[in-house]
Short mmCIF file of C-alpha atoms and ligand atoms in Angstrom, two decimals:
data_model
loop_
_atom_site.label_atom_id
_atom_site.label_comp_id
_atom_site.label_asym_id
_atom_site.label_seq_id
_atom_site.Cartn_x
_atom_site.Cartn_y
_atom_site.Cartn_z
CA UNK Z 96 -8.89 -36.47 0.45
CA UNK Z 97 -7.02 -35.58 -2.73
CA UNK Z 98 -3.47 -36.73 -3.30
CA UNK Z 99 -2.48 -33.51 -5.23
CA UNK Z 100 -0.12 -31.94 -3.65
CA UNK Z 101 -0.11 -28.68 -1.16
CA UNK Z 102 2.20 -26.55 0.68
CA UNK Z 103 0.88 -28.54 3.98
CA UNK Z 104 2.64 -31.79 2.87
CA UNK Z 105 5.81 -29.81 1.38
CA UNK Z 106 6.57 -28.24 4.43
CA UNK Z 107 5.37 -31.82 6.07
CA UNK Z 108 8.04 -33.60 4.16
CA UNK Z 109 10.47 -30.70 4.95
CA UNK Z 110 10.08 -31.20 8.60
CA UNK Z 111 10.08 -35.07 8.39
CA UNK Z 112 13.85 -34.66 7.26
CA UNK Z 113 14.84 -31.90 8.89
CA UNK Z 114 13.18 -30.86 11.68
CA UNK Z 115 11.08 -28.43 13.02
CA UNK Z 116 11.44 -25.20 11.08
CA UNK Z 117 11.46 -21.62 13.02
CA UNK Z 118 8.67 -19.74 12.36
CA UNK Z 119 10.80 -17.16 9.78
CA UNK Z 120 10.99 -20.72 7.74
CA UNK Z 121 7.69 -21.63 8.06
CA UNK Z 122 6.68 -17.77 6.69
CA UNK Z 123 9.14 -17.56 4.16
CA UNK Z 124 7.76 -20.91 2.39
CA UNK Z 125 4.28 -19.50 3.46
CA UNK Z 126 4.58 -16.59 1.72
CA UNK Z 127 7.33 -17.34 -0.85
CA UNK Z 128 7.24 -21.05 -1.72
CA UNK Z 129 7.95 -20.47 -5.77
CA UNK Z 130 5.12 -22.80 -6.27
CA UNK Z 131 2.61 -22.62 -3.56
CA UNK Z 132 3.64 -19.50 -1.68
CA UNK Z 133 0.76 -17.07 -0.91
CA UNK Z 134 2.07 -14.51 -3.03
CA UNK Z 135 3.28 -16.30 -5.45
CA UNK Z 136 -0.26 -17.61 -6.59
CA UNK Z 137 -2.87 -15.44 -6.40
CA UNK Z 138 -3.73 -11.69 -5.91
CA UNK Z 139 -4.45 -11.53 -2.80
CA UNK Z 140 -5.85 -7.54 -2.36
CA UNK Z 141 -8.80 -5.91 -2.34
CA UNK Z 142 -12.73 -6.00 -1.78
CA UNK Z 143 -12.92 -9.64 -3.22
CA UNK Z 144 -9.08 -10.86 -1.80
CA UNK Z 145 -7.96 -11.14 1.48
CA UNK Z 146 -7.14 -7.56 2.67
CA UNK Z 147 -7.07 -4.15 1.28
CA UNK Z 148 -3.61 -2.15 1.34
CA UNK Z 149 -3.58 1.97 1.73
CA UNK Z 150 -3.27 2.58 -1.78
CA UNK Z 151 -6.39 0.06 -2.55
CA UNK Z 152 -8.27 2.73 -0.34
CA UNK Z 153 -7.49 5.72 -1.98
CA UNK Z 154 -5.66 7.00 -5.04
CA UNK Z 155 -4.50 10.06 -2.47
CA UNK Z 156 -2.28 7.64 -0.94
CA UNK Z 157 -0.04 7.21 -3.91
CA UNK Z 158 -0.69 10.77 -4.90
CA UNK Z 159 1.01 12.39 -1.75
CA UNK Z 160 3.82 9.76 -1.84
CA UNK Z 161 4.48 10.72 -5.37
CA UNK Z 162 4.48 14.03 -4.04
CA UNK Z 163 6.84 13.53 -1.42
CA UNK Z 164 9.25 11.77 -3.43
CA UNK Z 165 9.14 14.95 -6.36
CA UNK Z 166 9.99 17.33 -3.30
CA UNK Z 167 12.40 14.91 -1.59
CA UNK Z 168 14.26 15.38 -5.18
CA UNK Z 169 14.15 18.77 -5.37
CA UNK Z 170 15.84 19.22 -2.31
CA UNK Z 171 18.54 16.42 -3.51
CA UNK Z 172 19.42 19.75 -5.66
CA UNK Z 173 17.15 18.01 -8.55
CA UNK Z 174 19.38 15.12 -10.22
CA UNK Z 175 18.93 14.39 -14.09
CA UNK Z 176 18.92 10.84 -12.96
CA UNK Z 177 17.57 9.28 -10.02
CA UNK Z 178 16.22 5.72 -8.80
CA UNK Z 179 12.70 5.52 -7.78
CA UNK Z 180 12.81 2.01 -5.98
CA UNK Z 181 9.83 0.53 -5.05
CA UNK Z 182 9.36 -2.39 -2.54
CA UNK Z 183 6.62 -5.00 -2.91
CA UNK Z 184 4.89 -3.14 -4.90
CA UNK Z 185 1.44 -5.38 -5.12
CA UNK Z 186 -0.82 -4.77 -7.61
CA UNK Z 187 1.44 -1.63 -8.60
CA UNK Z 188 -1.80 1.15 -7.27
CA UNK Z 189 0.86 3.18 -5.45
CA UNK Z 190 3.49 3.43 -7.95
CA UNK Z 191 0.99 4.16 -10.65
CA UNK Z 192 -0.77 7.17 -8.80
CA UNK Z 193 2.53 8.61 -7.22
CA UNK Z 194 3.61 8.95 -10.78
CA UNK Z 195 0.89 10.16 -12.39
CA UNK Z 196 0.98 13.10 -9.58
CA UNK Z 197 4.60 13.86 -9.54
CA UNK Z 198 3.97 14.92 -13.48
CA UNK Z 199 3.30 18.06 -11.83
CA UNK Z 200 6.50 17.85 -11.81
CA UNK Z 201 8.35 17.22 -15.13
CA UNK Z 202 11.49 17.71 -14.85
CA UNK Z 203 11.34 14.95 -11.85
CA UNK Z 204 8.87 13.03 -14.01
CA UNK Z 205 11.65 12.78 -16.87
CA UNK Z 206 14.31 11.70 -14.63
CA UNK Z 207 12.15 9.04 -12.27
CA UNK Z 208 13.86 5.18 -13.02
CA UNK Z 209 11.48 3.20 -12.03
CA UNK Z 210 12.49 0.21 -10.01
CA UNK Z 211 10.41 -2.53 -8.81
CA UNK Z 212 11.57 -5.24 -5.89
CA UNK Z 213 9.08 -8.09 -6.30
CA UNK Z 214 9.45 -11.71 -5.92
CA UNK Z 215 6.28 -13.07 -7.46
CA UNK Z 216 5.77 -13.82 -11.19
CA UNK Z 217 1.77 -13.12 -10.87
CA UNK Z 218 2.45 -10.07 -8.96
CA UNK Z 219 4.78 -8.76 -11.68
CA UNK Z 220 2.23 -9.21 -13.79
CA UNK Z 221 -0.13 -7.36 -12.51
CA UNK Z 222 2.16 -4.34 -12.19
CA UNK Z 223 3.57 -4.59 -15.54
CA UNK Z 224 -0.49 -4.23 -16.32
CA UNK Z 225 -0.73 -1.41 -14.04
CA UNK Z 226 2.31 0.35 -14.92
CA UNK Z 227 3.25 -1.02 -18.48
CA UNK Z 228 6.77 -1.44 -19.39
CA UNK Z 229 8.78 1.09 -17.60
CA UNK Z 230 10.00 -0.17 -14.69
CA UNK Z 231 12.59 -2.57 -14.45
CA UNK Z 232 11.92 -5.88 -11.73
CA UNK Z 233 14.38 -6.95 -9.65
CA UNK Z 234 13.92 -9.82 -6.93
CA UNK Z 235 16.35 -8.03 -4.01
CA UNK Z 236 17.21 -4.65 -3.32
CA UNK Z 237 20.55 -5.18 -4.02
CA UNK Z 238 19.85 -5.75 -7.36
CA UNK Z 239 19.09 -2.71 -7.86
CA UNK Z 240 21.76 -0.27 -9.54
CA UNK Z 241 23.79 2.29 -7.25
CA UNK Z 242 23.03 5.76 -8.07
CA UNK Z 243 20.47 8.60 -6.41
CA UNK Z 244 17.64 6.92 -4.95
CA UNK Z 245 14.11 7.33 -3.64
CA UNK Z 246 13.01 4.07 -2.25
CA UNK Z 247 9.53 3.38 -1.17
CA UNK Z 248 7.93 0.38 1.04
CA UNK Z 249 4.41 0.04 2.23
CA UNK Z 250 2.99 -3.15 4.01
CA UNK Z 251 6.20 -4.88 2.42
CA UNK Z 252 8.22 -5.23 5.74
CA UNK Z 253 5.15 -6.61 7.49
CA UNK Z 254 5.40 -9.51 5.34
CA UNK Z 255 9.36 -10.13 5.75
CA UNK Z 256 10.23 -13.24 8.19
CA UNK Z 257 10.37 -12.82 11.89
CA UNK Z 258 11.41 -15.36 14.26
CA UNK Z 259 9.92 -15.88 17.78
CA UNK Z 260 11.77 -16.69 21.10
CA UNK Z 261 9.72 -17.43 24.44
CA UNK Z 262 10.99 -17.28 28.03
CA UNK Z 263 10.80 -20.39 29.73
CA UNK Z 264 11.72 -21.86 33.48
CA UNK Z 265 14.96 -23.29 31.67
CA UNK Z 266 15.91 -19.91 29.99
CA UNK Z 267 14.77 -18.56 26.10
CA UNK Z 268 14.02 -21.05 23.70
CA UNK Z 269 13.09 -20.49 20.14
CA UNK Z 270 9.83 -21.30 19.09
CA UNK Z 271 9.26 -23.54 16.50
CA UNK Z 272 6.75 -25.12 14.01
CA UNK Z 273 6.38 -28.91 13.79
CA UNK Z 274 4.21 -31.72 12.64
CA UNK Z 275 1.23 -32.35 14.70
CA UNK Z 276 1.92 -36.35 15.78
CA UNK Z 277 -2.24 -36.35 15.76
CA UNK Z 278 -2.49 -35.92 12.04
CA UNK Z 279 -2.80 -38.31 9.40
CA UNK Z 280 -0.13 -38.20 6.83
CA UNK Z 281 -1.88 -37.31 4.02
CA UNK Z 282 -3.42 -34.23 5.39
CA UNK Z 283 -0.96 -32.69 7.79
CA UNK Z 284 -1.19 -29.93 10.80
CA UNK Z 285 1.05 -28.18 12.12
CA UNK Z 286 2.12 -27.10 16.21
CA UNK Z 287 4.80 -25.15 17.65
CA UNK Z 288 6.97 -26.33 20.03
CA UNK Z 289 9.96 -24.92 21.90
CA UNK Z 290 13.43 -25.88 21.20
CA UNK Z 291 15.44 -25.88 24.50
CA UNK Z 292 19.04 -27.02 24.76
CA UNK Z 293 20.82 -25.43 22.20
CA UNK Z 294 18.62 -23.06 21.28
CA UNK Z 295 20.15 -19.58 19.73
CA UNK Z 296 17.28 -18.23 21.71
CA UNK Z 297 19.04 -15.71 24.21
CA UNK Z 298 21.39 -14.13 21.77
CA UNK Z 299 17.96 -13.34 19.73
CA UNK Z 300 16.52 -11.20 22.41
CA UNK Z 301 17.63 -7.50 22.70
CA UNK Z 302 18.89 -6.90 25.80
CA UNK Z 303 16.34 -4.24 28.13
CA UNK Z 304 14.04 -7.53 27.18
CA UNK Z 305 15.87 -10.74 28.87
CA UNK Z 306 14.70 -10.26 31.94
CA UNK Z 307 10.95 -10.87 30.85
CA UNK Z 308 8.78 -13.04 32.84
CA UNK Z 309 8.85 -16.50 32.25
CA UNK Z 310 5.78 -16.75 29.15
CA UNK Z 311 6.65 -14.24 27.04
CA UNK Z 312 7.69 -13.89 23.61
CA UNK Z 313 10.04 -12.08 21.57
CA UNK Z 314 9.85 -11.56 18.02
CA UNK Z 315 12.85 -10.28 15.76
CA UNK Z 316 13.40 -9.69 12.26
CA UNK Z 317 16.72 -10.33 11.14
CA UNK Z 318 15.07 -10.26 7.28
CA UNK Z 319 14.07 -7.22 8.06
CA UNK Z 320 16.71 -5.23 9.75
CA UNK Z 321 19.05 -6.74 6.81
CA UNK Z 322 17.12 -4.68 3.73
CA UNK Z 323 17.31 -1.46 6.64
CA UNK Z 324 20.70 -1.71 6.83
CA UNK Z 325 20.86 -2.39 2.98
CA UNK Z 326 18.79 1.05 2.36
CA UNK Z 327 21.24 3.05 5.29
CA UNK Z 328 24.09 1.96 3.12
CA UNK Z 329 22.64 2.56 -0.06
CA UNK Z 330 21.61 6.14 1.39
CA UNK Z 331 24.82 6.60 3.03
CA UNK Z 332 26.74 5.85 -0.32
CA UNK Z 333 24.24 7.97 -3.05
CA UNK Z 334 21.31 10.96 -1.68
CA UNK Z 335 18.66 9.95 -1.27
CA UNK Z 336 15.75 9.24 0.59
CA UNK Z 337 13.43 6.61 1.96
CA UNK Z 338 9.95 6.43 3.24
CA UNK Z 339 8.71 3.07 5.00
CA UNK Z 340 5.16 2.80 5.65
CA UNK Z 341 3.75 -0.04 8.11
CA UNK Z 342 1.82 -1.32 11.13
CA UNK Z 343 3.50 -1.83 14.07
CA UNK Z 344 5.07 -0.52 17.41
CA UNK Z 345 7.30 2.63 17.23
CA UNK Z 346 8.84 1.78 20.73
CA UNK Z 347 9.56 -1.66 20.53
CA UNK Z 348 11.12 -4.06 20.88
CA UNK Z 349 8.25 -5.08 22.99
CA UNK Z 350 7.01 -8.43 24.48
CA UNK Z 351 4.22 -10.53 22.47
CA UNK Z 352 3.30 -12.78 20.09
CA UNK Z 353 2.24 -10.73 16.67
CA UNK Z 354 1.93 -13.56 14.07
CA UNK Z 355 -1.45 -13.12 12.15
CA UNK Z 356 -2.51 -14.97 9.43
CA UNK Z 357 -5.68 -13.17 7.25
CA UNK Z 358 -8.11 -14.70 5.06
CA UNK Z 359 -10.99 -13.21 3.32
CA UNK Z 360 -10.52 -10.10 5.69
CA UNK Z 361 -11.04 -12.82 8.73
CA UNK Z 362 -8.25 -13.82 11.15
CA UNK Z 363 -7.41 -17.48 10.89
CA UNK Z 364 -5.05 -19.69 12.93
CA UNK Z 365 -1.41 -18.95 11.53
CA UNK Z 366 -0.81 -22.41 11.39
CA UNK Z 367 -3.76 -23.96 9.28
CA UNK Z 368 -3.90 -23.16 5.80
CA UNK Z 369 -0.30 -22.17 4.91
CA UNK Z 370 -0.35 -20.29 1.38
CA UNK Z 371 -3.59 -20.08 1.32
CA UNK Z 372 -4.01 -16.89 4.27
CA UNK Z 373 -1.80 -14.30 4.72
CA UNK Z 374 0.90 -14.09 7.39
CA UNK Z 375 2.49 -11.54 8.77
CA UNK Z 376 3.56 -9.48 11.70
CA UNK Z 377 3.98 -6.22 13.58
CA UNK Z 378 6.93 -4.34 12.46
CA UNK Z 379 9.71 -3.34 14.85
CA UNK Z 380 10.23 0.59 13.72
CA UNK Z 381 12.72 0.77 16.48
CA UNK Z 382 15.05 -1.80 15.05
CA UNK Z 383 14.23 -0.84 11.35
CA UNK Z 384 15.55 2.64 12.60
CA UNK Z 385 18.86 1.17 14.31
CA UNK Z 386 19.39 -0.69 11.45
CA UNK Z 387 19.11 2.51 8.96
CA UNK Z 388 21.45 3.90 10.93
CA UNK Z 389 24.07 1.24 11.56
CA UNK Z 390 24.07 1.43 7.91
CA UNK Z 391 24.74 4.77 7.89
CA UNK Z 392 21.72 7.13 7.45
CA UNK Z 393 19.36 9.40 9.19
CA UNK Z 394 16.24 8.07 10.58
CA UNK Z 395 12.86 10.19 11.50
CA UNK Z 396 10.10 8.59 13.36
CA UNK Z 397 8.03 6.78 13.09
CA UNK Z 398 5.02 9.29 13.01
CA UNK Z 399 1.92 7.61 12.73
CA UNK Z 400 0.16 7.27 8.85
CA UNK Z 401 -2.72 9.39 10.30
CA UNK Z 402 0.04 12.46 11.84
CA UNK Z 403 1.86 12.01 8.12
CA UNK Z 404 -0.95 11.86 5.46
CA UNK Z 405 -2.49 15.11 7.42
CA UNK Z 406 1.15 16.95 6.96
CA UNK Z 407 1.58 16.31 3.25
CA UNK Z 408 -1.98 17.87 2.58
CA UNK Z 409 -4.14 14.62 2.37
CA UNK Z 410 -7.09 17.19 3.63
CA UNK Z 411 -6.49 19.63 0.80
CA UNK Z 412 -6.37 17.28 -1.39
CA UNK Z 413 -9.96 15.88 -0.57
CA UNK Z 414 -11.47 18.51 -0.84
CA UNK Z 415 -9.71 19.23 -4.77
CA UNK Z 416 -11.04 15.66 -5.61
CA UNK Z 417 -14.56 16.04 -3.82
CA UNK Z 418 -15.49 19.53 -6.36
CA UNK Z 419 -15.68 17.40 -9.48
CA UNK Z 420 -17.33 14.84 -7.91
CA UNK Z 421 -20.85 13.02 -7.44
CA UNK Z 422 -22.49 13.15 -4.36
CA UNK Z 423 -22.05 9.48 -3.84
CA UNK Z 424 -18.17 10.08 -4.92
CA UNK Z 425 -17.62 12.80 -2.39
CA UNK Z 426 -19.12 10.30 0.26
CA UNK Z 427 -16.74 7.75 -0.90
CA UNK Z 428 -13.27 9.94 -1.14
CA UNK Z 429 -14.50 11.20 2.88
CA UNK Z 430 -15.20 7.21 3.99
CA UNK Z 431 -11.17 6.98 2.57
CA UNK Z 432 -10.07 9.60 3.87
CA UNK Z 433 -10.99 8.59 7.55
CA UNK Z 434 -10.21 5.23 6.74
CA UNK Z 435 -6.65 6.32 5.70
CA UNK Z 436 -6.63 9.05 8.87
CA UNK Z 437 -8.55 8.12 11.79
CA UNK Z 438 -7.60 5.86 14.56
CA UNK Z 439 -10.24 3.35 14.20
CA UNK Z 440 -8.88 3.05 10.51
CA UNK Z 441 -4.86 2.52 9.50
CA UNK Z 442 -4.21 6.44 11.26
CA UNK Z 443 -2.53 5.25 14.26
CA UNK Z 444 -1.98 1.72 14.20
CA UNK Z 445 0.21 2.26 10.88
CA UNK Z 446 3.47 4.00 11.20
CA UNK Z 447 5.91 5.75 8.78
CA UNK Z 448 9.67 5.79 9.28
CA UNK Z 449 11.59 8.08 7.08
CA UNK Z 450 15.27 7.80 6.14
CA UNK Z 451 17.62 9.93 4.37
CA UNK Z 452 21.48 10.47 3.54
CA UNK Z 453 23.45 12.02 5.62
CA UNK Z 454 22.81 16.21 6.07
CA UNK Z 455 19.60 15.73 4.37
CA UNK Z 456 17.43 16.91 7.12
CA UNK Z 457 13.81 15.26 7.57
CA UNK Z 458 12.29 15.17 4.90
CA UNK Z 459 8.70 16.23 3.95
CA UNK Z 460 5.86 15.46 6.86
CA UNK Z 461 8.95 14.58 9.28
CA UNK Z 462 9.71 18.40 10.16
CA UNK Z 463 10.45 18.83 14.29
CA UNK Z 464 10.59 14.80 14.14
CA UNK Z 465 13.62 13.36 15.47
N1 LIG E 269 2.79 -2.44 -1.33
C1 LIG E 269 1.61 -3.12 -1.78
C2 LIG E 269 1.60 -4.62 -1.48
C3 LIG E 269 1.84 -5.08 -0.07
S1 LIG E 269 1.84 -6.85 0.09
C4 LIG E 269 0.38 -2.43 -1.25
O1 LIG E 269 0.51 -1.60 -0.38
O2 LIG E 269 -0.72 -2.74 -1.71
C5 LIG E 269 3.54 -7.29 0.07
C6 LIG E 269 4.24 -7.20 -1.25
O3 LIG E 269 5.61 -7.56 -1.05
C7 LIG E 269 3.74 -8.12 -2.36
O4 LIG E 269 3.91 -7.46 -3.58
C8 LIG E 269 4.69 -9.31 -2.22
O5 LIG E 269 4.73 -10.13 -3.36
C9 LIG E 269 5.98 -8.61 -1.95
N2 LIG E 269 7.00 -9.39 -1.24
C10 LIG E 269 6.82 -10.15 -0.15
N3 LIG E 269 8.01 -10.66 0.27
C11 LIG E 269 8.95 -10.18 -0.57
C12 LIG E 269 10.37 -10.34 -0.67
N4 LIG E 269 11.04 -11.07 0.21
N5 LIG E 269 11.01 -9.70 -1.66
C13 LIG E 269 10.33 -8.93 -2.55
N6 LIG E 269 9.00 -8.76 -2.51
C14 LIG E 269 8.31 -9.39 -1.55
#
């Protein structure tokens, strides 16, 4: 066994002085630990990496966004200046091909700022490669300068802490993640356990879900419904619009444990190889939508990706790409397409949640969608 060090015996040292973390710790120094973090380290998309991401499937993806986003500023009466805000942003695929699309556009082209929200150093890199040196980085969304704004997320709240509350005989307890007693010191496991006494735990569950039998468990993103508000004020303050692209349920809160951790496009258990698999978990659309709101902006959906790629033309558009292309490429832009569309793919099982300022209306894909 080596003695260099790992994110295992950081967060082991971590919990040896402070406790067992909840499990929003244990993914935020999964994911974000400056050092060891899985982000923070590697590229972790794509055939050869861990998963692939929509815009990995298909440049169309990033082509009807771009789209979207042109139209959502021509209806904002066409500013000379406005903020295109991206949020974990990857390898930068989706910014790069909703770009070059909205140059259809030129006039929206020319007054596109390009903002990018990214916490990782080697991600940043790999968009400035991507995108070169237009966009400006920022590490929160509230670095980002007030102004007209079209804000995009995809697969970035999925990725955003959640915590996890179970009911038990003695009430709801928080669940929590702590050093298997089993394990040798120098290479250290993890287990959760359940904090009762004075656990926060009821306060964390929304209310049509305390009366759950006793077993289940409750997940809830205060990370997350902190950057929705942030974007239903920022909309509520400047127009603008948002689009928020996802898997996850679009009627929770519900009941059940979501946690996944992904490696080398295999599940793994969440708790064994933190940094080195991805973790993350079903997103509440519900709450992202209350949030959005609470902030002060209109929320439509979610729709499902499938319902929303087919609206904005992702057919059409196909079938444009498909006439200057090889057999073999035609096969290939029809395999993404479904993959992108159909149920067994990301259709249904990913969501999108528009949100706009006030009096905007729904915007594109989100007509006769309340
Ligand atoms: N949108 C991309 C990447 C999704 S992966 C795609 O669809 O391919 C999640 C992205 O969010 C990564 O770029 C990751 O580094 C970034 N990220 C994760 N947590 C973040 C945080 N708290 N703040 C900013 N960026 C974050």
């Amino acid at each position: 066994m080596s003695t260099a060090d790992t994110l295992a015996r950081a967060l082991a040292r971590r919990i040896a002085l402070e406790g067992p973390l909840t499990v929003g710790a244990f993914m935020a120094e999964t994911l974000g630990h400056p050092r060891f973090g899985y982000y923070m380290k590697q590229d972790p998309f794509g055939a050869a990496g861990d998963f692939v991401t929509a815009p990995e499937v298909s440049q169309m993806f990033g082509e009807l966004i771009g789209l979207w986003c042109a139209d959502a500023w021509q209806r904002l009466g066409g500013p000379r200046e406005i903020h295109l805000i991206e949020l974990g942003p990857g390898r930068g695929t989706l910014m790069a091909d909703a770009l070059r699309a909205a140059a259809i556009l030129p006039p929206f082209r020319a007054a596109a700022r390009v903002h990018l929200v990214e916490t990782s150093p080697h991600l940043r890199e790999r968009q400035r490669a991507a995108l070169g040196a237009e966009p400006t980085w920022h590490d929160r969304l509230d670095d980002v300068p007030d102004g007209p704004s079209l804000v995009i997320a995809n697969e970035f709240f999925d990725a955003l802490p959640i915590r996890q509350v179970q009911r038990t005989v003695h009430g709801w307890a928080e669940r929590l993640v702590d050093l298997d007693p089993d394990a040798p010191d120098e290479d250290p496991r993890f287990r959760f356990v359940l904090e009762l006494g004075r656990s926060p735990g009821r306060n964390l569950v929304p209310e049509g879900l305390r009366e759950s039998p006793v077993g289940s468990i409750v997940e809830v993103s205060p990370a997350s419904q902190s950057v929705a508000r942030l974007l239903g004020e920022r909309l509520a303050a400047h127009p603008g619009a948002a689009l928020v692209i996802d898997y996850g349920y679009g009627h929770g809160p519900a009941v059940g444990d979501t946690l996944q951790a992904l490696r080398k496009h295999a599940f793994v258990p969440v708790l064994e190889s933190p940094g080195d698999a991805d973790l993350t978990a079903h997103v509440d659309f519900a709450s992202l939508a209350a949030a959005a709101r609470d902030g002060g902006a209109e929320a439509y959906g979610p729709v499902t990706q499938g319902e929303l790629l087919l609206r904005l033309g992702i057919q059409q558009r196909a079938q444009v790409l498909k006439r200057s292309a090889t057999p073999k490429q035609a096969a290939d832009i029809d395999s993404a397409l479904g993959r992108l569309v159909d149920g067994e793919g990301m259709g249904t099982l990913f969501k999108a949640l528009a949100l706009a300022s006030p009096g905007f209306g729904p915007p594109a894909g989100f007509e006769g969608v309340s």
